[in-house]
């Protein structure tokens, strides 16, 4: 008989990176009754599939021993083996990981306080050592222990749980070795720097979680619902499916639904990336969080708050993060054989010659300690972060922000890049591309159109006014100006009645000639939005607008394709406009996509064996950014796109994506050089120490020299290319 499994979700506090998630997964998966485990670093959650024999209190204790706090999420019912003290058991551990609320400032967290204490103790030890040199070694050891005791405790607990070779174990052995050979100062410094790195990881992870959860704030807190002919304000999350809500101009729509009465322009840039509001009427679908622009709407709710579009985007982001294979930090992977190998070699060198051949114990223990010092991973620990830090600094000067070494490494492997259109490949702002004269000259057409649009904040109106200003066209005052819902604007200029609106609306007022219709359709055919100007009963002219490609888009895409990288456009914009831009830029186009469609396409490309980067600037790109191997936020991106992404291009240049990939290749080459130098020097001095040519002091110089060399080599990355 198959055991019935239950799903329980937990909040995991203090989890900052993929290595943290891996440790938790390894430990929990071995617990009795556990069928499956899914750990999300971004969401800070663990989803547990277990049967009735699973003891959640024991699981909480195990996770607590690793330095994390486990708390059942609201609505989770404890099983038969669980009691009300689950969080208390987790909270008893006071190791290096932070169990506090994500909203607590970093300097008030346990991890922050531990780092501050370790740094203060290090400074005090330097002062005491200078004042009283005879106690320098001991004060540095004391300073080191402040940070090392929690690290060592976590290393021991992880080893007991089946993960002996963690980065905590590496740091514990390195610091202990430094004390044995009298390098307490170095040991204390390395421990402090390790704590600083972990603290920064925690701060970054906390911001990412807050940003993703902040998506839900885009949905208004309250909604106006109709009941028995009356309107009543209620909490938005209490609105039931089937209810009728009233949305006034300028308000955000509180729920996914269908318009039952009214017609208005809906700003859907939030979800689709459309460059302009979309006119919608009865029976049209609308999404929670989008903005009603210019008319009252009555909407029938089709999804509860927990299932609306925003909620689904949050869920997609979290699931995409969970589906990523945890990437262990390089030094943690390397320590699996390096740390135990060096320790064993040092131990054998110290005892085998005296035991087997009667050699002097003092001489060989001395050699063993020298080998342990040679094996101290200081140069290795610094080699990778030094190169990464230099690359991050170099990239930042160019407006390229990358979130750590894993991103740098992955960028160099990219074989496909998916771009959003609006605001990524294009400027994100419609521009007047054509002023067409029919019954009046071009200057008159632009002048009268600008007169009607004066004072409007609509993106198309702004583009007309901007073009008039650029062409130094006079803009006369317009009288009796007003907007006609869904059609255009009217007014009087110089005693002439004017109308500016869509070709269809203009055709209802004045018959368009076949030539005029053909010209308008030709402009529409290349993805342009056309507004027709009527002066009295005459078709005065037309104005065409389009969101144009960024100035460097064509060259930037060519750089990628020349490097053998596949490029694809993924956009929520209409197919005709997208294909027009795609043809202009020479890029494959997938259009009219919702956020989940973009994520699905990214997943499909990954299944084809491609290493995928996704470039976008909006909330609608967040799921695909998270699902890609590397997510890159572009230009004036939303906070959630920036936090969800692994990297960001601040200056909005398409060519900067190729620059990121080039920076990755240079960085990884530099890291490989550093590792070769660090290990090469250690190998040389390992041999010379065993045969008696060198001793402790040369061993110290070898380790220090390697550290200096790898640092200098890494600094080469700071130079402009």
Coordinates of C-alpha atoms in Angstrom, one line a residue, residues 111-660:
X111 CA 24.9 37.6 11.7
X112 CA 25.6 41.4 11.6
X113 CA 26.3 41.5 15.3
X114 CA 28.7 38.6 15.0
X115 CA 30.5 40.2 12.1
X116 CA 30.8 43.6 13.9
X117 CA 32.1 41.8 17.1
X118 CA 34.7 39.9 15.0
X119 CA 35.9 43.0 13.3
X120 CA 36.1 45.0 16.6
X121 CA 38.0 42.1 18.2
X122 CA 40.4 42.1 15.2
X123 CA 41.1 45.8 15.5
X124 CA 41.6 45.5 19.3
X125 CA 44.0 42.6 18.8
X126 CA 46.1 44.7 16.4
X127 CA 46.3 47.5 19.0
X128 CA 47.1 45.1 21.8
X129 CA 49.7 43.3 19.8
X130 CA 51.5 46.5 18.9
X131 CA 51.4 47.7 22.5
X132 CA 52.5 44.3 24.1
X133 CA 54.1 42.2 21.4
X134 CA 54.5 39.2 23.8
X135 CA 50.7 38.7 23.8
X136 CA 50.1 39.3 20.1
X137 CA 49.6 35.7 19.2
X138 CA 47.1 35.1 22.0
X139 CA 45.0 38.2 21.5
X140 CA 44.7 37.3 17.8
X141 CA 43.6 33.8 18.7
X142 CA 41.0 35.2 21.0
X143 CA 39.8 37.5 18.3
X144 CA 39.6 34.7 15.8
X145 CA 37.6 32.4 18.2
X146 CA 34.8 35.0 18.3
X147 CA 33.9 34.3 14.7
X148 CA 35.3 30.8 14.5
X149 CA 33.3 29.1 17.2
X150 CA 29.9 29.6 15.4
X151 CA 31.5 28.6 12.1
X152 CA 33.1 25.5 13.6
X153 CA 29.8 24.5 15.3
X154 CA 28.0 24.7 11.9
X155 CA 30.9 22.7 10.3
X156 CA 30.5 20.0 12.9
X157 CA 26.8 19.8 12.7
X158 CA 27.0 19.6 8.9
X159 CA 29.6 16.8 9.1
X160 CA 27.4 14.9 11.6
X161 CA 24.4 15.3 9.1
X162 CA 26.5 13.9 6.2
X163 CA 28.1 16.9 4.7
X164 CA 31.6 17.0 6.1
X165 CA 33.5 19.0 3.5
X166 CA 31.6 22.4 3.6
X167 CA 33.1 25.8 3.3
X168 CA 32.7 26.1 7.1
X169 CA 34.9 23.1 7.6
X170 CA 37.4 24.6 5.2
X171 CA 37.5 27.8 7.2
X172 CA 37.8 25.9 10.5
X173 CA 40.7 23.9 9.3
X174 CA 42.4 26.9 7.8
X175 CA 42.1 29.0 10.9
X176 CA 43.1 26.1 13.1
X177 CA 46.2 25.5 11.0
X178 CA 47.1 29.2 11.2
X179 CA 47.0 28.9 15.1
X180 CA 49.2 25.8 15.1
X181 CA 52.0 27.4 13.1
X182 CA 51.6 30.7 15.0
X183 CA 49.8 32.8 12.3
X184 CA 46.9 33.8 14.5
X185 CA 46.8 37.3 12.9
X186 CA 46.2 35.8 9.5
X187 CA 43.7 33.3 10.8
X188 CA 41.7 36.1 12.6
X189 CA 41.6 38.2 9.4
X190 CA 40.4 35.4 7.2
X191 CA 37.6 34.5 9.6
X192 CA 36.5 38.1 9.7
X193 CA 36.5 38.4 5.9
X194 CA 34.5 35.2 5.6
X195 CA 31.9 36.6 8.0
X196 CA 31.7 39.8 6.0
X197 CA 31.1 37.8 2.8
X198 CA 28.3 35.8 4.4
X199 CA 26.7 39.0 5.8
X200 CA 26.6 40.6 2.3
X201 CA 25.0 37.4 0.9
X202 CA 22.3 37.7 3.6
X203 CA 21.6 41.3 2.8
X204 CA 21.3 40.6 -0.9
X205 CA 19.0 37.6 -0.4
X206 CA 16.8 39.6 1.9
X207 CA 16.3 42.4 -0.6
X208 CA 15.5 39.9 -3.4
X209 CA 12.8 38.3 -1.2
X210 CA 11.3 41.6 -0.2
X211 CA 11.2 42.8 -3.9
X212 CA 9.4 39.7 -5.1
X213 CA 6.8 39.8 -2.3
X214 CA 6.5 43.5 -3.0
X215 CA 4.8 42.7 -6.3
X216 CA 1.6 42.0 -4.4
X217 CA 1.6 45.7 -3.3
X218 CA 0.8 46.7 -6.9
X219 CA -2.7 45.4 -6.4
X220 CA -4.8 48.0 -4.5
X221 CA -5.7 47.1 -1.0
X222 CA -9.4 47.9 -1.4
X223 CA -12.1 47.5 -4.1
X224 CA -15.5 49.0 -4.8
X225 CA -18.0 46.2 -5.3
X226 CA -21.7 46.5 -6.3
X227 CA -24.3 44.9 -4.0
X228 CA -28.0 45.4 -4.5
X229 CA -27.5 48.5 -6.5
X230 CA -25.1 50.0 -3.9
X231 CA -21.3 50.3 -4.0
X232 CA -19.3 49.2 -1.0
X233 CA -15.6 49.4 -0.3
X234 CA -14.1 46.1 0.8
X235 CA -10.6 44.5 1.1
X236 CA -9.4 43.5 -2.3
X237 CA -8.4 40.1 -1.2
X238 CA -11.9 39.4 0.0
X239 CA -13.5 40.0 -3.4
X240 CA -15.1 36.7 -4.5
X241 CA -15.1 35.3 -8.0
X242 CA -18.2 36.6 -9.9
X243 CA -18.5 39.9 -7.9
X244 CA -18.9 43.1 -9.9
X245 CA -16.3 45.8 -9.1
X246 CA -16.3 49.4 -10.1
X247 CA -13.0 51.0 -11.2
X248 CA -12.8 54.7 -11.7
X249 CA -10.3 56.6 -14.0
X250 CA -6.8 56.6 -12.8
X251 CA -7.3 53.7 -10.4
X252 CA -5.6 50.3 -10.5
X253 CA -7.8 47.3 -11.3
X254 CA -8.1 45.2 -8.1
X255 CA -8.7 41.8 -9.6
X256 CA -8.5 39.8 -12.8
X257 CA -11.8 40.0 -14.6
X258 CA -14.0 40.8 -17.7
X259 CA -15.4 44.2 -18.5
X260 CA -19.2 44.1 -18.3
X261 CA -19.8 47.8 -19.1
X262 CA -17.7 50.8 -20.1
X263 CA -14.8 51.4 -22.4
X264 CA -11.4 52.7 -21.5
X265 CA -7.7 52.7 -22.3
X266 CA -5.9 50.2 -20.0
X267 CA -2.2 50.7 -19.2
X268 CA -1.0 47.1 -19.3
X269 CA 2.8 47.8 -19.5
X270 CA 2.9 46.0 -16.1
X271 CA 2.0 42.7 -17.7
X272 CA 2.6 42.8 -21.4
X273 CA 5.2 45.5 -22.0
X274 CA 2.9 47.3 -24.4
X275 CA 4.3 50.8 -25.2
X276 CA 0.9 52.4 -25.1
X277 CA -2.4 51.9 -23.3
X278 CA -4.8 49.4 -24.9
X279 CA -8.4 50.4 -25.6
X280 CA -10.7 47.8 -24.1
X281 CA -14.5 47.5 -23.9
X282 CA -17.2 45.0 -23.0
X283 CA -16.1 41.3 -22.8
X284 CA -12.4 42.2 -22.8
X285 CA -10.1 40.6 -20.2
X286 CA -8.3 42.9 -17.7
X287 CA -5.6 42.1 -15.2
X288 CA -5.1 43.0 -11.5
X289 CA -2.7 45.8 -11.0
X290 CA -3.1 47.4 -14.4
X291 CA -4.3 51.0 -14.6
X292 CA -7.7 52.2 -15.9
X293 CA -6.9 55.5 -17.7
X294 CA -10.0 57.5 -18.8
X295 CA -13.5 56.0 -18.1
X296 CA -15.5 54.2 -15.4
X297 CA -15.5 50.4 -15.8
X298 CA -17.7 47.7 -14.3
X299 CA -15.7 44.4 -14.1
X300 CA -16.8 40.9 -13.2
X301 CA -14.1 39.2 -11.2
X302 CA -12.8 35.9 -12.7
X303 CA -10.0 35.0 -10.2
X304 CA -9.6 35.2 -6.5
X305 CA -6.7 37.3 -5.0
X306 CA -4.6 34.3 -4.5
X307 CA -4.9 33.3 -8.2
X308 CA -4.7 36.7 -10.0
X309 CA -2.1 37.6 -12.5
X310 CA 0.3 39.3 -10.0
X311 CA 0.0 36.3 -7.6
X312 CA 0.8 33.9 -10.4
X313 CA 3.9 36.0 -11.4
X314 CA 5.2 35.8 -7.8
X315 CA 4.6 32.0 -7.8
X316 CA 6.3 31.7 -11.2
X317 CA 9.4 33.6 -10.0
X318 CA 9.6 31.4 -6.9
X319 CA 9.2 28.2 -8.8
X320 CA 11.7 29.2 -11.4
X321 CA 14.2 29.9 -8.6
X322 CA 13.5 26.5 -7.1
X323 CA 14.0 24.7 -10.4
X324 CA 17.5 26.0 -10.7
X325 CA 20.2 23.4 -9.8
X326 CA 22.0 24.7 -6.7
X327 CA 25.4 26.0 -7.7
X328 CA 28.0 25.3 -5.1
X329 CA 30.7 27.9 -4.6
X330 CA 34.0 27.0 -6.2
X331 CA 36.0 26.8 -3.0
X332 CA 33.4 24.5 -1.4
X333 CA 33.6 22.1 -4.3
X334 CA 37.4 22.2 -4.3
X335 CA 37.6 21.6 -0.6
X336 CA 36.0 18.2 -1.0
X337 CA 39.4 16.7 -1.9
X338 CA 41.9 19.6 -1.3
X339 CA 41.3 20.1 2.4
X340 CA 41.3 16.5 3.5
X341 CA 44.1 15.7 1.1
X342 CA 46.5 18.3 2.5
X343 CA 45.6 17.4 6.1
X344 CA 46.3 13.7 5.5
X345 CA 49.6 14.5 3.7
X346 CA 50.7 16.7 6.6
X347 CA 49.7 14.1 9.2
X348 CA 51.5 11.3 7.3
X349 CA 54.7 13.4 6.8
X350 CA 54.7 14.1 10.6
X351 CA 54.4 10.5 11.8
X352 CA 55.5 8.0 9.1
X353 CA 59.3 8.7 9.1
X354 CA 59.6 8.6 12.9
X355 CA 57.4 5.5 13.2
X356 CA 58.7 3.5 10.2
X357 CA 62.3 4.7 10.0
X358 CA 63.2 5.9 13.4
X359 CA 63.6 9.5 12.3
X360 CA 63.6 12.4 14.8
X361 CA 60.1 13.4 15.8
X362 CA 60.8 17.1 16.1
X363 CA 62.2 17.5 12.6
X364 CA 59.3 15.7 10.9
X365 CA 56.6 17.3 13.0
X366 CA 58.1 20.6 12.0
X367 CA 57.9 19.5 8.3
X368 CA 54.3 18.4 8.9
X369 CA 53.4 21.8 10.2
X370 CA 55.1 23.5 7.3
X371 CA 53.1 21.4 4.9
X372 CA 49.9 22.3 6.8
X373 CA 50.8 25.9 6.3
X374 CA 51.5 25.3 2.6
X375 CA 48.1 23.7 2.4
X376 CA 46.5 26.7 4.1
X377 CA 43.9 27.8 1.5
X378 CA 44.5 31.6 1.9
X379 CA 45.7 32.2 -1.7
X380 CA 43.0 29.9 -3.0
X381 CA 40.3 31.6 -0.9
X382 CA 41.5 35.0 -2.2
X383 CA 42.2 34.1 -5.8
X384 CA 38.6 33.7 -7.0
X385 CA 37.0 36.6 -5.0
X386 CA 39.8 38.9 -5.9
X387 CA 39.2 38.4 -9.6
X388 CA 35.4 38.6 -9.1
X389 CA 35.8 41.9 -7.1
X390 CA 38.0 43.4 -9.8
X391 CA 35.5 42.4 -12.5
X392 CA 32.5 43.7 -10.6
X393 CA 34.3 47.1 -10.1
X394 CA 35.4 47.2 -13.8
X395 CA 31.8 46.3 -14.9
X396 CA 30.2 48.9 -12.5
X397 CA 32.2 51.7 -14.2
X398 CA 30.7 50.6 -17.5
X399 CA 27.2 50.3 -16.1
X400 CA 27.3 46.5 -15.9
X401 CA 26.1 45.1 -12.5
X402 CA 26.6 41.4 -11.9
X403 CA 25.5 39.5 -8.8
X404 CA 28.6 37.4 -7.9
X405 CA 31.0 34.9 -9.3
X406 CA 28.4 32.3 -10.3
X407 CA 26.8 34.8 -12.7
X408 CA 30.2 35.7 -14.2
X409 CA 31.0 32.1 -14.8
X410 CA 27.7 31.3 -16.4
X411 CA 27.7 34.4 -18.7
X412 CA 30.7 33.0 -20.5
X413 CA 28.8 29.9 -21.4
X414 CA 25.8 31.6 -22.9
X415 CA 24.6 30.2 -26.3
X416 CA 21.2 32.0 -26.6
X417 CA 19.9 35.4 -25.5
X418 CA 16.2 36.2 -25.3
X419 CA 15.4 40.0 -25.5
X420 CA 12.2 41.8 -24.5
X421 CA 11.2 44.4 -27.1
X422 CA 9.7 47.5 -25.4
X423 CA 12.3 49.3 -23.3
X424 CA 15.0 46.7 -24.1
X425 CA 15.5 46.5 -27.8
X426 CA 13.5 49.7 -28.3
X427 CA 13.6 53.0 -26.4
X428 CA 10.2 52.3 -24.8
X429 CA 8.8 55.7 -25.9
X430 CA 6.8 56.2 -29.1
X431 CA 8.3 58.6 -31.6
X432 CA 6.8 60.4 -34.5
X433 CA 8.3 58.8 -37.6
X434 CA 6.2 60.3 -40.4
X435 CA 4.2 63.5 -40.9
X436 CA 2.1 62.9 -44.0
X437 CA 0.5 65.8 -45.9
X438 CA -2.9 65.3 -47.6
X439 CA -4.9 68.5 -47.7
X440 CA -2.4 70.7 -45.8
X441 CA 1.4 70.9 -45.7
X442 CA 3.4 68.9 -43.2
X443 CA 4.1 71.9 -40.9
X444 CA 0.4 72.8 -40.7
X445 CA -0.5 69.1 -39.9
X446 CA 2.1 68.9 -37.1
X447 CA 1.1 72.4 -35.8
X448 CA -2.6 71.6 -35.6
X449 CA -2.1 68.1 -34.1
X450 CA 0.2 69.6 -31.4
X451 CA -2.4 72.2 -30.6
X452 CA -5.0 69.5 -29.9
X453 CA -2.6 67.4 -27.8
X454 CA -1.3 70.3 -25.6
X455 CA -1.8 69.5 -21.9
X456 CA -2.2 65.7 -22.5
X457 CA 0.1 63.2 -20.8
X458 CA -0.8 60.3 -23.1
X459 CA 2.4 58.8 -24.6
X460 CA 1.3 59.5 -28.2
X461 CA 0.4 63.1 -27.3
X462 CA 3.8 63.6 -25.7
X463 CA 5.5 62.3 -28.8
X464 CA 3.6 64.7 -31.1
X465 CA 4.5 67.7 -28.8
X466 CA 8.1 66.6 -28.7
X467 CA 8.3 66.4 -32.5
X468 CA 6.7 69.9 -32.8
X469 CA 9.2 71.3 -30.4
X470 CA 12.1 69.6 -32.2
X471 CA 10.9 70.9 -35.6
X472 CA 10.3 74.4 -34.1
X473 CA 6.7 74.3 -35.3
X474 CA 4.4 76.9 -33.7
X475 CA 1.7 75.5 -31.5
X476 CA -1.4 77.8 -31.5
X477 CA -4.0 77.6 -28.7
X478 CA -6.9 75.3 -29.2
X479 CA -10.4 76.1 -28.1
X480 CA -13.1 73.7 -27.0
X481 CA -10.6 70.8 -26.9
X482 CA -11.9 67.5 -25.5
X483 CA -11.3 63.8 -25.8
X484 CA -13.8 61.4 -27.5
X485 CA -13.6 58.1 -25.7
X486 CA -11.9 55.5 -27.9
X487 CA -11.9 57.7 -30.9
X488 CA -9.6 60.7 -30.6
X489 CA -9.6 64.4 -29.7
X490 CA -11.5 67.4 -31.1
X491 CA -11.1 71.2 -30.9
X492 CA -11.0 74.5 -32.7
X493 CA -7.9 76.2 -34.0
X494 CA -8.2 79.5 -35.9
X495 CA -11.9 79.0 -36.4
X496 CA -11.4 75.6 -38.0
X497 CA -12.9 72.4 -36.3
X498 CA -10.2 69.8 -35.9
X499 CA -10.3 66.1 -35.2
X500 CA -7.2 63.9 -34.5
X501 CA -7.8 60.1 -34.1
X502 CA -7.6 56.7 -35.6
X503 CA -8.2 56.1 -39.3
X504 CA -11.4 54.2 -38.5
X505 CA -12.8 57.0 -36.5
X506 CA -11.8 59.6 -39.1
X507 CA -13.4 57.5 -41.8
X508 CA -16.7 57.8 -39.9
X509 CA -16.5 61.5 -40.3
X510 CA -15.0 62.0 -43.8
X511 CA -14.5 59.5 -46.6
X512 CA -10.9 58.6 -47.2
X513 CA -9.7 58.3 -50.7
X514 CA -8.1 54.9 -51.9
X515 CA -4.8 56.6 -52.1
X516 CA -5.0 57.9 -48.5
X517 CA -6.2 54.5 -47.2
X518 CA -3.3 52.8 -49.0
X519 CA -0.8 55.2 -47.5
X520 CA -2.2 54.6 -44.0
X521 CA -2.2 50.8 -44.4
X522 CA 1.4 50.9 -45.6
X523 CA 2.4 52.7 -42.4
X524 CA 0.4 50.3 -40.3
X525 CA 2.0 47.4 -42.1
X526 CA 5.5 48.3 -40.7
X527 CA 4.2 48.4 -37.2
X528 CA 3.4 52.1 -36.9
X529 CA 0.4 53.7 -35.1
X530 CA -1.3 56.2 -37.4
X531 CA -3.5 59.2 -36.3
X532 CA -5.5 61.0 -39.0
X533 CA -6.0 64.8 -38.8
X534 CA -9.3 66.3 -40.1
X535 CA -9.7 70.1 -40.7
X536 CA -13.3 70.7 -41.2
X537 CA -14.4 68.2 -43.9
X538 CA -10.9 67.9 -45.3
X539 CA -8.4 65.1 -44.6
X540 CA -5.5 67.4 -43.7
X541 CA -2.9 64.7 -43.1
X542 CA -1.7 61.9 -40.9
X543 CA 0.9 61.4 -38.2
X544 CA 2.7 58.0 -37.8
X545 CA 4.4 56.9 -34.5
X546 CA 6.4 53.9 -33.5
X547 CA 8.6 52.8 -30.6
X548 CA 11.9 52.9 -32.4
X549 CA 14.9 50.5 -31.8
X550 CA 17.7 51.7 -29.6
X551 CA 20.5 53.4 -31.5
X552 CA 23.0 50.5 -30.8
X553 CA 20.5 47.6 -31.0
X554 CA 21.5 46.5 -34.5
X555 CA 25.2 46.6 -33.8
X556 CA 24.8 45.0 -30.4
X557 CA 22.8 42.0 -31.8
X558 CA 25.3 41.6 -34.6
X559 CA 28.1 41.3 -32.0
X560 CA 26.2 38.5 -30.4
X561 CA 25.4 36.6 -33.6
X562 CA 29.0 37.0 -34.8
X563 CA 30.0 35.2 -31.6
X564 CA 27.7 32.3 -32.6
X565 CA 25.0 33.2 -30.0
X566 CA 21.3 32.7 -30.9
X567 CA 19.2 35.9 -30.4
X568 CA 15.4 35.9 -30.0
X569 CA 12.8 38.6 -29.3
X570 CA 10.1 37.7 -26.7
X571 CA 7.4 40.4 -26.4
X572 CA 3.9 40.9 -25.2
X573 CA 3.4 43.5 -27.9
X574 CA 1.2 43.0 -30.9
X575 CA 2.6 40.7 -33.6
X576 CA 2.7 43.3 -36.4
X577 CA 4.6 45.9 -34.4
X578 CA 7.0 43.2 -33.1
X579 CA 7.7 41.7 -36.5
X580 CA 8.4 45.2 -38.0
X581 CA 11.1 45.8 -35.4
X582 CA 12.3 42.2 -35.7
X583 CA 12.8 42.7 -39.5
X584 CA 14.6 45.9 -39.0
X585 CA 17.0 44.3 -36.5
X586 CA 17.3 40.9 -38.1
X587 CA 16.1 39.0 -35.0
X588 CA 13.7 36.0 -34.6
X589 CA 10.4 37.2 -33.1
X590 CA 7.9 35.6 -30.7
X591 CA 5.1 38.0 -30.0
X592 CA 1.8 38.5 -28.0
X593 CA 3.2 36.6 -25.0
X594 CA 2.1 36.6 -21.4
X595 CA 4.7 36.3 -18.6
X596 CA 4.2 32.5 -18.4
X597 CA 4.7 32.2 -22.2
X598 CA 8.1 33.9 -21.9
X599 CA 9.1 31.5 -19.1
X600 CA 7.9 28.5 -21.1
X601 CA 10.0 29.5 -24.1
X602 CA 13.0 30.0 -22.0
X603 CA 12.5 26.5 -20.5
X604 CA 12.1 25.0 -24.0
X605 CA 15.4 26.5 -25.1
X606 CA 17.1 25.1 -22.0
X607 CA 15.7 21.7 -22.8
X608 CA 17.3 22.0 -26.2
X609 CA 20.7 22.2 -24.5
X610 CA 21.2 25.9 -24.8
X611 CA 22.6 28.1 -22.0
X612 CA 20.0 30.9 -22.0
X613 CA 20.2 34.6 -20.9
X614 CA 17.0 36.6 -20.7
X615 CA 17.2 40.4 -21.0
X616 CA 14.2 42.5 -20.0
X617 CA 13.0 45.6 -18.1
X618 CA 9.6 45.0 -16.7
X619 CA 7.7 43.0 -14.1
X620 CA 6.3 40.9 -17.0
X621 CA 9.8 39.7 -17.6
X622 CA 10.4 38.5 -14.0
X623 CA 9.4 34.8 -14.4
X624 CA 11.6 34.4 -17.5
X625 CA 14.5 36.3 -15.9
X626 CA 14.3 33.9 -13.0
X627 CA 13.9 30.8 -15.2
X628 CA 16.9 31.6 -17.5
X629 CA 20.4 30.5 -16.6
X630 CA 21.3 34.2 -16.4
X631 CA 18.6 37.0 -16.1
X632 CA 19.7 40.5 -17.2
X633 CA 17.7 43.6 -16.3
X634 CA 17.9 46.4 -18.8
X635 CA 18.0 50.2 -18.4
X636 CA 15.3 51.9 -16.3
X637 CA 14.0 48.5 -15.2
X638 CA 11.5 47.9 -12.4
X639 CA 12.8 47.0 -8.9
X640 CA 11.5 43.5 -9.2
X641 CA 13.2 42.9 -12.6
X642 CA 16.5 44.2 -11.1
X643 CA 16.2 42.0 -7.9
X644 CA 15.1 38.9 -9.8
X645 CA 17.8 39.3 -12.4
X646 CA 21.3 38.1 -11.9
X647 CA 22.8 41.1 -13.7
X648 CA 21.7 44.6 -14.9
X649 CA 22.7 46.9 -17.8
X650 CA 22.2 50.3 -16.3
X651 CA 22.8 52.4 -19.4
X652 CA 20.3 50.5 -21.6
X653 CA 22.8 49.6 -24.3
X654 CA 22.1 46.4 -26.1
X655 CA 25.8 46.1 -26.9
X656 CA 26.5 45.9 -23.1
X657 CA 25.1 42.4 -23.1
X658 CA 27.9 41.3 -25.3
X659 CA 30.3 43.3 -23.1
X660 CA 29.1 41.3 -20.1

